Amino acid sequence: AQSVTQLGSHVSVSEGALVLLRCNYSSSVPPYLFWYVQYPNQGLQLLLKYTTGATLVKGINGFEAEFKKSETSFHLTKPSAHMSDAAEYFCAVSGGNQGGKLIFGQGTELSVKP
Amino acid sequence: DADVTQTPRNRITKTGKRIMLECSQTKGHDRMYWYRQDPGLGLRLIYYSFDVKDINKGEISDGYSVSRQAQAKFSLSLESAIPNQTALYFCATSHQDSPGGPQHFGDGTRLSIL
């Protein structure tokens, strides 16, 4: 069985500040991990993914995430927030070759203050 | 044109009505999924299909049915709509060569049941 927990349903940062969105997972098989972003009235867009190999993965729009197996975490970071980063962010896990089904966290809404 | 198209984008209907949400894709993917999104709950899988002759229940399939009319089309039906099925519904696709994901999402259908 797999599950995802995102710590904090709302995160607010100032423009230019560090963005840190937390995600912890549980999985009985080696996980594939994803971060998606959802802008208002739009579907989900893939930010980045971890499957195998390098544990620090870089995505679009300056975001990156690090897979830490010992901590069962996959936190999303960005060094300097922009106003355009305001959106909802979802962490998701799949069981690798177990058919592509995604289990999502509950989402974190990011607000960016001027 | 969008790669994954959902119709309608918005629908308001009454309790007891039968509703069909449609999804079509031009990505050539063999795998298709239906999710619902509720505030604070993230996305939950309703049904998924790995090819035209394959239909599988997700974690919340009760009250829903699906039809895979062709590789590019996957429709979701609510047989007798009830108010707690009010939600944002997403269709997604993925390629068999990426079994762990990621998935490509449509822009969603906002369904309100009165």
Coordinates of C-alpha atoms in Angstrom, one line a residue:
Chain A
A1 CA 0.0 0.0 0.0
Q2 CA 1.1 3.6 -0.6
S3 CA 0.2 6.9 0.8
V4 CA 1.4 10.5 0.7
T5 CA 1.3 13.2 3.3
Q6 CA 1.9 16.8 2.5
L7 CA 2.7 18.9 5.6
G8 CA 0.8 22.2 5.6
S9 CA -2.3 22.8 3.5
H10 CA -1.3 26.5 3.1
V11 CA 2.1 28.0 2.8
S12 CA 2.8 31.7 2.5
V13 CA 6.1 33.2 1.5
S14 CA 7.4 36.6 0.4
E15 CA 8.6 37.2 -3.1
G16 CA 12.2 36.3 -3.3
A17 CA 12.1 34.0 -0.3
L18 CA 12.8 30.3 -0.2
V19 CA 10.0 28.0 -1.1
L20 CA 9.8 24.7 0.8
L21 CA 6.9 22.3 0.4
R22 CA 7.0 19.1 2.4
C23 CA 6.0 15.7 1.2
N24 CA 6.4 12.3 3.0
Y25 CA 5.4 9.0 1.5
S26 CA 5.0 5.4 2.4
S27 CA 5.4 2.6 -0.1
S28 CA 6.0 -1.1 0.1
V29 CA 7.9 -1.1 -3.2
P30 CA 10.5 1.3 -4.6
P31 CA 8.5 4.4 -5.3
Y32 CA 8.3 6.7 -8.2
L33 CA 7.6 10.2 -6.9
F34 CA 6.1 13.3 -8.6
W35 CA 5.3 16.9 -8.0
Y36 CA 2.5 18.5 -9.9
V37 CA 1.3 22.1 -10.0
Q38 CA -2.2 23.3 -10.5
Y39 CA -3.0 26.9 -11.5
P40 CA -6.6 28.1 -11.2
N41 CA -9.0 26.6 -13.6
Q42 CA -6.4 24.3 -15.1
G43 CA -5.4 20.7 -14.9
L44 CA -2.3 19.4 -13.2
Q45 CA 1.1 20.0 -14.8
L46 CA 4.2 17.9 -14.0
L47 CA 6.9 19.9 -12.3
L48 CA 9.4 17.1 -11.8
K49 CA 9.7 13.4 -11.1
Y50 CA 12.0 10.9 -9.4
T51 CA 12.1 7.3 -10.7
T52 CA 15.6 5.9 -10.3
G53 CA 19.2 7.3 -10.2
A54 CA 20.1 10.7 -9.0
T55 CA 18.2 11.6 -5.9
L56 CA 18.2 15.4 -6.5
V57 CA 15.9 16.1 -9.4
K58 CA 15.4 19.4 -11.2
G59 CA 12.2 20.4 -12.7
I60 CA 10.6 23.3 -14.5
N61 CA 10.4 26.9 -13.3
G62 CA 13.4 26.6 -11.1
F63 CA 12.0 23.9 -8.7
E64 CA 13.9 20.9 -7.4
A65 CA 13.3 18.1 -5.1
E66 CA 15.4 15.5 -3.2
F67 CA 14.5 11.9 -2.7
K68 CA 15.6 10.8 0.8
K69 CA 14.8 7.2 1.3
S70 CA 15.9 7.1 5.0
E71 CA 13.4 9.9 5.7
T72 CA 10.8 8.8 3.2
S73 CA 10.6 12.3 2.0
F74 CA 10.5 14.2 -1.3
H75 CA 10.4 17.9 -0.4
L76 CA 10.0 20.5 -3.1
T77 CA 12.2 23.6 -3.0
K78 CA 12.8 26.8 -5.0
P79 CA 15.5 29.3 -3.9
S80 CA 13.5 32.4 -4.8
A81 CA 9.8 32.7 -5.0
H82 CA 8.1 34.6 -7.8
M83 CA 4.5 35.9 -7.8
S84 CA 3.8 33.5 -10.6
D85 CA 4.5 30.5 -8.4
A86 CA 1.3 31.0 -6.5
A87 CA -0.7 27.8 -7.1
E88 CA -1.6 24.5 -5.6
Y89 CA 1.0 21.8 -5.5
F90 CA 0.5 18.1 -5.2
C91 CA 2.9 15.4 -4.3
A92 CA 2.2 11.9 -5.7
V93 CA 3.6 8.4 -5.5
S94 CA 3.3 5.4 -7.7
G95 CA 4.6 1.9 -7.3
G96 CA 7.0 2.0 -10.2
N97 CA 5.9 -0.8 -12.5
Q98 CA 2.6 -1.3 -10.8
G99 CA 0.6 0.2 -13.5
G100 CA 1.0 3.9 -13.3
K101 CA -1.7 4.5 -10.7
L102 CA -0.9 7.7 -8.8
I103 CA -1.7 8.3 -5.1
F104 CA -1.9 12.0 -4.4
G105 CA -1.3 14.0 -1.3
Q106 CA -4.0 16.5 -0.2
G107 CA -2.2 19.4 -1.8
T108 CA -0.5 22.6 -0.5
E109 CA -1.6 26.0 -1.6
L110 CA 1.3 28.4 -2.0
S111 CA 0.7 32.1 -1.7
V112 CA 3.4 34.6 -2.6
K113 CA 3.3 38.0 -1.0
P114 CA 4.8 41.1 -2.7
Chain B
D1 CA -5.4 22.2 -29.3
A2 CA -5.2 20.5 -25.9
D3 CA -3.7 17.0 -25.8
V4 CA -6.3 15.8 -23.3
T5 CA -9.8 17.4 -23.8
Q6 CA -12.6 17.1 -21.3
T7 CA -16.2 18.0 -22.1
P8 CA -18.2 19.7 -20.7
R9 CA -16.0 22.0 -18.6
N10 CA -18.8 22.9 -16.3
R11 CA -22.1 21.2 -15.6
I12 CA -24.9 21.8 -13.1
T13 CA -27.5 19.2 -12.7
K14 CA -30.1 17.8 -10.3
T15 CA -30.0 14.8 -8.0
G16 CA -31.0 11.6 -9.7
K17 CA -30.0 12.6 -13.2
R18 CA -27.6 10.5 -15.3
I19 CA -24.5 12.4 -16.3
M20 CA -21.7 11.6 -18.7
L21 CA -18.3 13.2 -18.8
E22 CA -16.2 12.7 -21.8
C23 CA -12.5 12.6 -22.4
S24 CA -10.5 12.4 -25.6
Q25 CA -6.8 12.5 -26.2
T26 CA -4.5 13.1 -29.1
K27 CA -1.3 11.9 -27.3
G28 CA -1.6 8.3 -28.6
H29 CA -1.4 7.0 -25.0
D30 CA -2.9 3.7 -24.2
R31 CA -3.6 4.3 -20.5
M32 CA -6.4 6.6 -19.3
Y33 CA -7.6 7.5 -15.9
W34 CA -10.5 9.4 -14.1
Y35 CA -9.9 11.2 -10.9
R36 CA -12.0 13.4 -8.7
Q37 CA -10.6 16.4 -6.7
D38 CA -12.1 17.6 -3.5
P39 CA -10.7 20.4 -1.4
G40 CA -8.3 19.1 1.2
L41 CA -8.4 15.6 -0.2
G42 CA -6.2 15.9 -3.3
L43 CA -7.1 13.7 -6.2
R44 CA -8.6 10.2 -5.9
L45 CA -8.7 7.6 -8.6
I46 CA -12.2 6.5 -9.8
Y47 CA -11.4 4.2 -12.7
Y48 CA -8.5 3.4 -15.0
S49 CA -8.0 1.6 -18.3
F50 CA -4.8 0.3 -19.8
D51 CA -6.3 -0.5 -23.2
V52 CA -9.6 -0.6 -25.0
K53 CA -10.6 -4.0 -23.4
D54 CA -9.3 -3.2 -20.0
I55 CA -11.3 -1.5 -17.2
N56 CA -10.3 -1.4 -13.6
K57 CA -11.8 0.1 -10.5
G58 CA -9.9 2.7 -8.5
E59 CA -10.3 3.6 -4.8
I60 CA -13.7 5.3 -5.1
S61 CA -15.6 3.7 -8.0
D62 CA -19.0 3.3 -6.3
G63 CA -21.7 5.3 -8.1
Y64 CA -19.6 5.6 -11.2
S65 CA -19.1 3.7 -14.4
V66 CA -16.8 4.1 -17.4
S67 CA -16.6 3.2 -21.1
R68 CA -13.5 3.0 -23.2
Q69 CA -15.0 3.5 -26.7
A70 CA -11.6 3.7 -28.4
Q71 CA -8.0 4.2 -27.5
A72 CA -8.5 7.9 -27.6
K73 CA -11.8 8.1 -25.7
F74 CA -12.7 7.4 -22.1
S75 CA -16.0 8.5 -20.7
L76 CA -17.2 8.6 -17.1
S77 CA -20.9 8.2 -16.1
L78 CA -22.7 9.0 -12.9
E79 CA -25.8 6.7 -13.1
S80 CA -27.9 8.6 -10.6
A81 CA -26.1 11.7 -9.4
I82 CA -26.1 12.7 -5.8
P83 CA -24.9 15.9 -4.2
N84 CA -21.8 14.4 -2.6
Q85 CA -20.5 13.7 -6.2
T86 CA -20.1 17.5 -6.6
A87 CA -16.4 17.8 -7.4
L88 CA -13.8 18.7 -10.0
Y89 CA -13.2 15.7 -12.3
F90 CA -10.0 15.1 -14.2
C91 CA -9.1 12.8 -17.0
A92 CA -5.4 11.8 -17.4
T93 CA -3.4 9.7 -19.8
S94 CA 0.0 7.9 -19.7
H95 CA 2.1 5.8 -22.0
Q96 CA 2.7 2.1 -21.4
D97 CA 6.5 2.8 -21.7
S98 CA 6.2 5.0 -18.6
P99 CA 4.4 2.6 -16.3
G100 CA 5.1 4.6 -13.2
G101 CA 3.9 7.8 -14.8
P102 CA 3.9 10.6 -15.2
Q103 CA 0.4 11.4 -16.3
H104 CA -1.0 14.1 -18.5
F105 CA -4.1 15.8 -17.3
G106 CA -7.0 17.6 -19.0
D107 CA -8.3 20.9 -17.6
G108 CA -11.1 19.3 -15.6
T109 CA -14.9 19.3 -15.5
R110 CA -16.5 21.1 -12.6
L111 CA -19.7 19.2 -11.7
S112 CA -22.3 20.6 -9.4
I113 CA -25.2 18.4 -8.3
L114 CA -28.1 20.2 -6.7

